[in-house]
PDB file of C-alpha atoms in Angstrom:
ATOM      1  CA  ALA U   3       3.867  -8.922 -14.154  1.00  0.00           C
ATOM      2  CA  GLN U   4       3.279  -5.289 -12.985  1.00  0.00           C
ATOM      3  CA  SER U   5       5.314  -2.256 -11.893  1.00  0.00           C
ATOM      4  CA  VAL U   6       4.958   1.093 -10.881  1.00  0.00           C
ATOM      5  CA  THR U   7       7.433   4.234 -11.225  1.00  0.00           C
ATOM      6  CA  GLN U   8       6.969   7.374  -9.246  1.00  0.00           C
ATOM      7  CA  LEU U   9       8.982   9.862 -11.080  1.00  0.00           C
ATOM      8  CA  ASP U  10       9.794  12.329  -7.982  1.00  0.00           C
ATOM      9  CA  SER U  11      11.180  11.010  -4.914  1.00  0.00           C
ATOM     10  CA  GLN U  12      10.545  14.281  -2.841  1.00  0.00           C
ATOM     11  CA  VAL U  13       8.496  17.280  -3.938  1.00  0.00           C
ATOM     12  CA  PRO U  14       8.835  20.498  -2.007  1.00  0.00           C
ATOM     13  CA  VAL U  15       6.012  22.958  -2.611  1.00  0.00           C
ATOM     14  CA  PHE U  16       4.733  26.492  -0.936  1.00  0.00           C
ATOM     15  CA  GLU U  17       1.329  26.427   0.637  1.00  0.00           C
ATOM     16  CA  GLU U  18      -1.553  27.305  -1.704  1.00  0.00           C
ATOM     17  CA  ALA U  19       0.526  26.308  -4.891  1.00  0.00           C
ATOM     18  CA  PRO U  20      -0.560  23.563  -7.062  1.00  0.00           C
ATOM     19  CA  VAL U  21       1.137  20.195  -6.984  1.00  0.00           C
ATOM     20  CA  GLU U  22       1.495  17.293  -9.483  1.00  0.00           C
ATOM     21  CA  LEU U  23       2.612  13.670  -8.132  1.00  0.00           C
ATOM     22  CA  ARG U  24       3.689  11.689 -11.228  1.00  0.00           C
ATOM     23  CA  CYS U  25       3.092   7.979 -11.456  1.00  0.00           C
ATOM     24  CA  ASN U  26       3.518   5.765 -14.578  1.00  0.00           C
ATOM     25  CA  TYR U  27       2.822   1.937 -14.440  1.00  0.00           C
ATOM     26  CA  SER U  28       3.598  -1.012 -16.718  1.00  0.00           C
ATOM     27  CA  SER U  29       1.140  -4.093 -17.047  1.00  0.00           C
ATOM     28  CA  SER U  30       0.337  -6.307 -20.069  1.00  0.00           C
ATOM     29  CA  VAL U  31      -3.407  -6.436 -18.820  1.00  0.00           C
ATOM     30  CA  SER U  32      -5.614  -4.059 -17.360  1.00  0.00           C
ATOM     31  CA  VAL U  33      -5.240  -3.035 -13.712  1.00  0.00           C
ATOM     32  CA  TYR U  34      -6.960  -0.810 -11.078  1.00  0.00           C
ATOM     33  CA  LEU U  35      -4.939   2.153  -9.961  1.00  0.00           C
ATOM     34  CA  PHE U  36      -4.840   3.586  -6.341  1.00  0.00           C
ATOM     35  CA  TRP U  37      -3.312   6.467  -4.657  1.00  0.00           C
ATOM     36  CA  TYR U  38      -2.529   5.962  -0.673  1.00  0.00           C
ATOM     37  CA  VAL U  39      -1.307   8.613   1.576  1.00  0.00           C
ATOM     38  CA  GLN U  40       0.717   8.133   4.839  1.00  0.00           C
ATOM     39  CA  TYR U  41       0.862  10.601   7.479  1.00  0.00           C
ATOM     40  CA  PRO U  42       4.154  10.343   9.521  1.00  0.00           C
ATOM     41  CA  ASN U  43       3.896   7.433  12.021  1.00  0.00           C
ATOM     42  CA  GLN U  44       0.439   6.234  10.400  1.00  0.00           C
ATOM     43  CA  GLY U  45      -0.740   3.596   8.263  1.00  0.00           C
ATOM     44  CA  LEU U  46      -1.955   3.857   4.718  1.00  0.00           C
ATOM     45  CA  GLN U  47      -5.052   5.796   3.706  1.00  0.00           C
ATOM     46  CA  LEU U  48      -6.890   5.614   0.443  1.00  0.00           C
ATOM     47  CA  LEU U  49      -7.042   8.799  -1.265  1.00  0.00           C
ATOM     48  CA  LEU U  50      -8.648   7.921  -4.664  1.00  0.00           C
ATOM     49  CA  LYS U  51      -9.036   4.803  -7.141  1.00  0.00           C
ATOM     50  CA  TYR U  52      -9.549   4.220 -10.792  1.00  0.00           C
ATOM     51  CA  LEU U  53     -11.714   1.214 -11.602  1.00  0.00           C
ATOM     52  CA  SER U  54     -13.126   1.852 -15.055  1.00  0.00           C
ATOM     53  CA  GLY U  55     -14.986   4.565 -16.674  1.00  0.00           C
ATOM     54  CA  SER U  56     -14.537   8.118 -16.425  1.00  0.00           C
ATOM     55  CA  THR U  57     -10.583   8.868 -16.773  1.00  0.00           C
ATOM     56  CA  LEU U  58     -10.711  11.694 -14.120  1.00  0.00           C
ATOM     57  CA  VAL U  59     -11.224  10.613 -10.686  1.00  0.00           C
ATOM     58  CA  LYS U  60     -11.758  12.678  -7.649  1.00  0.00           C
ATOM     59  CA  GLY U  61     -10.835  11.459  -4.178  1.00  0.00           C
ATOM     60  CA  ILE U  62     -10.650  13.125  -0.459  1.00  0.00           C
ATOM     61  CA  ASN U  63      -8.935  16.330   0.549  1.00  0.00           C
ATOM     62  CA  GLY U  64      -9.259  17.705  -2.704  1.00  0.00           C
ATOM     63  CA  PHE U  65      -7.025  15.385  -4.723  1.00  0.00           C
ATOM     64  CA  GLU U  66      -7.771  14.314  -8.043  1.00  0.00           C
ATOM     65  CA  ALA U  67      -6.107  12.025 -10.529  1.00  0.00           C
ATOM     66  CA  GLU U  68      -6.222  11.366 -14.238  1.00  0.00           C
ATOM     67  CA  PHE U  69      -5.822   7.825 -15.745  1.00  0.00           C
ATOM     68  CA  ASN U  70      -3.967   7.952 -19.291  1.00  0.00           C
ATOM     69  CA  LYS U  71      -4.063   4.683 -20.776  1.00  0.00           C
ATOM     70  CA  SER U  72      -1.823   5.548 -23.716  1.00  0.00           C
ATOM     71  CA  GLN U  73       0.766   7.071 -21.639  1.00  0.00           C
ATOM     72  CA  THR U  74       0.131   4.578 -18.808  1.00  0.00           C
ATOM     73  CA  SER U  75       0.389   7.162 -16.416  1.00  0.00           C
ATOM     74  CA  PHE U  76      -2.080   7.974 -13.229  1.00  0.00           C
ATOM     75  CA  HIS U  77      -0.752  11.430 -12.070  1.00  0.00           C
ATOM     76  CA  LEU U  78      -1.944  12.981  -8.720  1.00  0.00           C
ATOM     77  CA  ARG U  79      -2.994  16.559  -8.734  1.00  0.00           C
ATOM     78  CA  LYS U  80      -4.201  19.371  -6.224  1.00  0.00           C
ATOM     79  CA  PRO U  81      -4.934  22.845  -7.329  1.00  0.00           C
ATOM     80  CA  SER U  82      -3.884  24.392  -3.839  1.00  0.00           C
ATOM     81  CA  VAL U  83      -2.136  22.417  -1.150  1.00  0.00           C
ATOM     82  CA  HIS U  84      -2.117  22.955   2.769  1.00  0.00           C
ATOM     83  CA  ILE U  85       0.387  22.325   5.218  1.00  0.00           C
ATOM     84  CA  SER U  86      -1.498  19.392   6.388  1.00  0.00           C
ATOM     85  CA  ASP U  87      -0.985  17.679   2.981  1.00  0.00           C
ATOM     86  CA  THR U  88       2.540  16.914   4.056  1.00  0.00           C
ATOM     87  CA  ALA U  89       3.012  13.381   3.793  1.00  0.00           C
ATOM     88  CA  GLU U  90       4.224  10.335   1.759  1.00  0.00           C
ATOM     89  CA  TYR U  91       1.954   9.595  -1.309  1.00  0.00           C
ATOM     90  CA  PHE U  92       2.104   5.938  -2.935  1.00  0.00           C
ATOM     91  CA  CYS U  93       0.688   5.010  -6.277  1.00  0.00           C
ATOM     92  CA  ALA U  94      -0.113   1.427  -6.750  1.00  0.00           C
ATOM     93  CA  VAL U  95      -1.790  -1.213  -9.216  1.00  0.00           C
ATOM     94  CA  MET U  96      -3.909  -4.014  -8.597  1.00  0.00           C
ATOM     95  CA  ARG U  97      -5.006  -6.704 -11.233  1.00  0.00           C
ATOM     96  CA  PRO U  98      -8.713  -7.339 -11.550  1.00  0.00           C
ATOM     97  CA  TRP U  99      -9.230 -10.613  -9.127  1.00  0.00           C
ATOM     98  CA  GLY U 100      -5.456 -10.344  -8.034  1.00  0.00           C
ATOM     99  CA  GLY U 101      -6.013  -8.990  -4.691  1.00  0.00           C
ATOM    100  CA  LYS U 102      -2.257  -7.946  -4.084  1.00  0.00           C
ATOM    101  CA  LEU U 103      -1.044  -4.368  -4.654  1.00  0.00           C
ATOM    102  CA  ILE U 104       2.209  -3.444  -6.345  1.00  0.00           C
ATOM    103  CA  PHE U 105       3.358   0.000  -5.005  1.00  0.00           C
ATOM    104  CA  GLY U 106       5.775   2.321  -6.399  1.00  0.00           C
ATOM    105  CA  GLN U 107       8.711   3.724  -4.394  1.00  0.00           C
ATOM    106  CA  GLY U 108       6.439   6.657  -2.903  1.00  0.00           C
ATOM    107  CA  THR U 109       6.694  10.384  -3.101  1.00  0.00           C
ATOM    108  CA  GLU U 110       7.346  12.650  -0.020  1.00  0.00           C
ATOM    109  CA  LEU U 111       5.455  15.914  -0.315  1.00  0.00           C
ATOM    110  CA  SER U 112       6.512  18.650   1.651  1.00  0.00           C
ATOM    111  CA  VAL U 113       4.319  21.770   2.122  1.00  0.00           C
ATOM    112  CA  LYS U 114       6.090  24.793   3.128  1.00  0.00           C
ATOM    113  CA  PRO U 115       4.675  28.188   4.747  1.00  0.00           C
TER     114      PRO U 115
ATOM    115  CA  ASN R  13     -16.206  -2.789  12.861  1.00  0.00           C
ATOM    116  CA  ALA R  14     -12.251  -2.825  13.656  1.00  0.00           C
ATOM    117  CA  GLY R  15     -11.104  -3.398  10.016  1.00  0.00           C
ATOM    118  CA  VAL R  16      -7.566  -4.563  10.062  1.00  0.00           C
ATOM    119  CA  THR R  17      -5.931  -5.358  13.404  1.00  0.00           C
ATOM    120  CA  GLN R  18      -2.081  -5.723  13.541  1.00  0.00           C
ATOM    121  CA  THR R  19      -0.281  -6.748  16.702  1.00  0.00           C
ATOM    122  CA  PRO R  20       2.269  -5.996  18.149  1.00  0.00           C
ATOM    123  CA  LYS R  21       2.836  -2.420  17.426  1.00  0.00           C
ATOM    124  CA  PHE R  22       6.458  -2.414  18.188  1.00  0.00           C
ATOM    125  CA  GLN R  23       9.132  -5.299  18.716  1.00  0.00           C
ATOM    126  CA  VAL R  24      12.680  -5.469  19.178  1.00  0.00           C
ATOM    127  CA  LEU R  25      14.067  -9.203  18.445  1.00  0.00           C
ATOM    128  CA  LYS R  26      17.588 -10.482  18.791  1.00  0.00           C
ATOM    129  CA  THR R  27      19.252 -11.953  15.771  1.00  0.00           C
ATOM    130  CA  GLY R  28      18.272 -15.707  15.437  1.00  0.00           C
ATOM    131  CA  GLN R  29      14.978 -15.237  17.405  1.00  0.00           C
ATOM    132  CA  SER R  30      11.925 -16.049  15.829  1.00  0.00           C
ATOM    133  CA  MET R  31       8.159 -14.383  16.029  1.00  0.00           C
ATOM    134  CA  THR R  32       4.970 -14.019  14.435  1.00  0.00           C
ATOM    135  CA  LEU R  33       3.269 -10.880  13.651  1.00  0.00           C
ATOM    136  CA  GLN R  34      -0.647 -11.149  13.924  1.00  0.00           C
ATOM    137  CA  CYS R  35      -3.063  -9.808  11.526  1.00  0.00           C
ATOM    138  CA  ALA R  36      -6.883 -10.261  11.590  1.00  0.00           C
ATOM    139  CA  GLN R  37      -9.741  -8.718   9.490  1.00  0.00           C
ATOM    140  CA  ASP R  38     -13.378  -8.666  10.394  1.00  0.00           C
ATOM    141  CA  MET R  39     -14.641  -7.607   6.889  1.00  0.00           C
ATOM    142  CA  ASN R  40     -14.893 -11.073   5.345  1.00  0.00           C
ATOM    143  CA  HIS R  41     -12.185 -10.112   2.626  1.00  0.00           C
ATOM    144  CA  GLU R  42     -10.950 -13.120   0.638  1.00  0.00           C
ATOM    145  CA  TYR R  43      -7.568 -11.351  -0.115  1.00  0.00           C
ATOM    146  CA  MET R  44      -4.888 -10.830   2.558  1.00  0.00           C
ATOM    147  CA  SER R  45      -1.429  -9.488   2.207  1.00  0.00           C
ATOM    148  CA  TRP R  46       1.707  -8.780   4.047  1.00  0.00           C
ATOM    149  CA  TYR R  47       4.214  -5.732   2.943  1.00  0.00           C
ATOM    150  CA  ARG R  48       7.469  -4.365   4.318  1.00  0.00           C
ATOM    151  CA  GLN R  49       8.127  -0.438   4.101  1.00  0.00           C
ATOM    152  CA  ASP R  50      11.736   0.580   3.901  1.00  0.00           C
ATOM    153  CA  PRO R  51      12.813   4.000   3.320  1.00  0.00           C
ATOM    154  CA  GLY R  52      12.981   4.900  -0.500  1.00  0.00           C
ATOM    155  CA  MET R  53      11.789   1.680  -1.477  1.00  0.00           C
ATOM    156  CA  GLY R  54       7.935   1.959  -1.049  1.00  0.00           C
ATOM    157  CA  LEU R  55       6.133  -1.057   0.150  1.00  0.00           C
ATOM    158  CA  ARG R  56       7.190  -4.617  -1.042  1.00  0.00           C
ATOM    159  CA  LEU R  57       4.964  -7.610  -1.181  1.00  0.00           C
ATOM    160  CA  ILE R  58       6.004 -10.510   1.259  1.00  0.00           C
ATOM    161  CA  HIS R  59       3.423 -13.143   0.922  1.00  0.00           C
ATOM    162  CA  TYR R  60      -0.362 -12.759  -0.001  1.00  0.00           C
ATOM    163  CA  SER R  61      -3.370 -14.966   0.184  1.00  0.00           C
ATOM    164  CA  VAL R  62      -6.482 -15.270  -2.067  1.00  0.00           C
ATOM    165  CA  GLY R  63      -8.572 -17.376   0.609  1.00  0.00           C
ATOM    166  CA  ALA R  64      -8.157 -19.786   3.231  1.00  0.00           C
ATOM    167  CA  GLY R  65      -5.873 -22.564   2.807  1.00  0.00           C
ATOM    168  CA  ILE R  66      -4.249 -20.655  -0.237  1.00  0.00           C
ATOM    169  CA  THR R  67      -1.246 -18.647  -0.037  1.00  0.00           C
ATOM    170  CA  ASP R  68       1.552 -17.313  -2.332  1.00  0.00           C
ATOM    171  CA  GLN R  69       5.067 -15.835  -2.440  1.00  0.00           C
ATOM    172  CA  GLY R  70       5.443 -11.931  -3.106  1.00  0.00           C
ATOM    173  CA  GLU R  71       8.669 -10.014  -4.206  1.00  0.00           C
ATOM    174  CA  VAL R  72      10.608 -10.435  -0.875  1.00  0.00           C
ATOM    175  CA  PRO R  73       9.146 -13.872   0.756  1.00  0.00           C
ATOM    176  CA  ASN R  74      12.875 -15.168   1.970  1.00  0.00           C
ATOM    177  CA  GLY R  75      12.978 -15.560   5.742  1.00  0.00           C
ATOM    178  CA  TYR R  76       9.122 -15.137   6.123  1.00  0.00           C
ATOM    179  CA  ASN R  77       6.585 -17.816   6.372  1.00  0.00           C
ATOM    180  CA  VAL R  78       2.503 -17.682   6.139  1.00  0.00           C
ATOM    181  CA  SER R  79      -0.432 -19.755   6.544  1.00  0.00           C
ATOM    182  CA  ARG R  80      -4.191 -18.859   6.259  1.00  0.00           C
ATOM    183  CA  SER R  81      -6.137 -21.413   8.042  1.00  0.00           C
ATOM    184  CA  THR R  82      -9.133 -19.151   8.487  1.00  0.00           C
ATOM    185  CA  THR R  83     -10.475 -16.012   6.412  1.00  0.00           C
ATOM    186  CA  GLU R  84     -10.039 -13.683   9.220  1.00  0.00           C
ATOM    187  CA  ASP R  85      -6.423 -14.272  10.312  1.00  0.00           C
ATOM    188  CA  PHE R  86      -3.067 -14.220   8.286  1.00  0.00           C
ATOM    189  CA  PRO R  87       0.023 -14.359  10.515  1.00  0.00           C
ATOM    190  CA  LEU R  88       3.539 -13.749   9.422  1.00  0.00           C
ATOM    191  CA  ARG R  89       6.266 -15.720  10.805  1.00  0.00           C
ATOM    192  CA  LEU R  90       9.778 -14.830  11.053  1.00  0.00           C
ATOM    193  CA  LEU R  91      11.880 -18.046  11.313  1.00  0.00           C
ATOM    194  CA  SER R  92      15.290 -16.741  12.361  1.00  0.00           C
ATOM    195  CA  ALA R  93      15.286 -12.756  12.427  1.00  0.00           C
ATOM    196  CA  ALA R  94      17.943 -10.927  10.833  1.00  0.00           C
ATOM    197  CA  PRO R  95      19.042  -7.457  10.990  1.00  0.00           C
ATOM    198  CA  SER R  96      17.927  -7.126   7.161  1.00  0.00           C
ATOM    199  CA  GLN R  97      14.611  -7.614   8.548  1.00  0.00           C
ATOM    200  CA  THR R  98      14.284  -4.296  10.598  1.00  0.00           C
ATOM    201  CA  SER R  99      11.528  -2.722   8.712  1.00  0.00           C
ATOM    202  CA  VAL R 100       7.854  -1.577   9.299  1.00  0.00           C
ATOM    203  CA  TYR R 101       5.336  -4.306   8.483  1.00  0.00           C
ATOM    204  CA  PHE R 102       1.773  -3.948   7.020  1.00  0.00           C
ATOM    205  CA  CYS R 103      -0.906  -6.303   6.847  1.00  0.00           C
ATOM    206  CA  ALA R 104      -3.754  -5.507   4.241  1.00  0.00           C
ATOM    207  CA  SER R 105      -7.104  -7.029   3.230  1.00  0.00           C
ATOM    208  CA  SER R 106      -9.219  -6.680  -0.159  1.00  0.00           C
ATOM    209  CA  SER R 107     -12.208  -7.784  -1.592  1.00  0.00           C
ATOM    210  CA  GLN R 108     -13.155  -7.831  -5.072  1.00  0.00           C
ATOM    211  CA  ARG R 109     -16.816  -9.213  -4.963  1.00  0.00           C
ATOM    212  CA  ASP R 110     -18.166  -5.793  -5.330  1.00  0.00           C
ATOM    213  CA  ARG R 111     -15.797  -4.160  -7.966  1.00  0.00           C
ATOM    214  CA  GLU R 112     -16.874  -0.601  -7.318  1.00  0.00           C
ATOM    215  CA  ASN R 113     -15.846  -0.910  -3.745  1.00  0.00           C
ATOM    216  CA  THR R 114     -12.607  -2.604  -4.260  1.00  0.00           C
ATOM    217  CA  GLU R 115      -9.662  -0.954  -2.153  1.00  0.00           C
ATOM    218  CA  ALA R 116      -7.071  -2.430   0.086  1.00  0.00           C
ATOM    219  CA  PHE R 117      -7.608  -1.841   3.849  1.00  0.00           C
ATOM    220  CA  PHE R 118      -4.469  -1.593   5.928  1.00  0.00           C
ATOM    221  CA  GLY R 119      -3.398  -2.203   9.489  1.00  0.00           C
ATOM    222  CA  GLN R 120      -1.397   0.402  11.569  1.00  0.00           C
ATOM    223  CA  GLY R 121       1.878  -1.521  11.072  1.00  0.00           C
ATOM    224  CA  THR R 122       4.264  -3.054  13.015  1.00  0.00           C
ATOM    225  CA  ARG R 123       7.639  -1.620  13.568  1.00  0.00           C
ATOM    226  CA  LEU R 124      10.413  -4.430  14.056  1.00  0.00           C
ATOM    227  CA  THR R 125      13.838  -3.803  14.920  1.00  0.00           C
ATOM    228  CA  VAL R 126      16.470  -6.626  14.851  1.00  0.00           C
ATOM    229  CA  VAL R 127      19.655  -6.121  16.772  1.00  0.00           C
TER     230      VAL R 127
END
C-alpha cells in the first residue's frame, strides 16, 4: 500500500519570498509522483509530475520539485511567490498501471502582500 | 474536447434519500476514480475502475456503489444518504497507455450537503 504525508498543513509566506512545500511518501514499489493545485472553489490542476528520469522536474507557474528516492520525498519549491499562488496544494502518488491516486492531506499556501 | 464532466455541481439531500452523481469522460481513458474531499483530509479514494466492467473499492467505500458499463461513464450512487456524506466529490480519469502523458484529469466537483 502507498501513503503520502504533507508535513505542513498551512504555509504563510510574503509575496516574492521563496517557498517549499514538503511531501514524503511510503511505498514498497516504484510510484509516479504528482503535485496538484486547487484554487478556491475550483477543481484540481496538475502542476508537475515525476515519472522517471531526471529527479528535478519543472512545472507550470514557475514551480519545480525534486524527487529524492533515498528520503522518499518530493518537495515542491518556487523561488518567488505571487499573491495568485494562494491555493491548496496536494501531493499524490500513483502506481504504474494502477490508475488510482493516493493523496496527502494538502497544504494551504497563503501569500501575503 | 470536454475532458471530465460531472453533474450536478450542487445538491442538497435529506437523510435517507438516494441519488446518483454522474461522471463522463471523452478521452477514452481506461482508469476512472471517485474521491471525496473533506477539510484537513485531502482527497480520499471511494471507488475506482481499471476498465469497463471492472470496479474496486478504495479507502472509504461504505455507503457508495459504482458500476462501469461503458468506458466513458462512471456513476457514483449514494444508497441512503447520511450527514457524514456531506462533502465535495471529484471524479477523475487517467490513462497509462502512453507513459509520458500519464496524469489524472479531474471534473469540477459536486458539492453535496445532506441534511
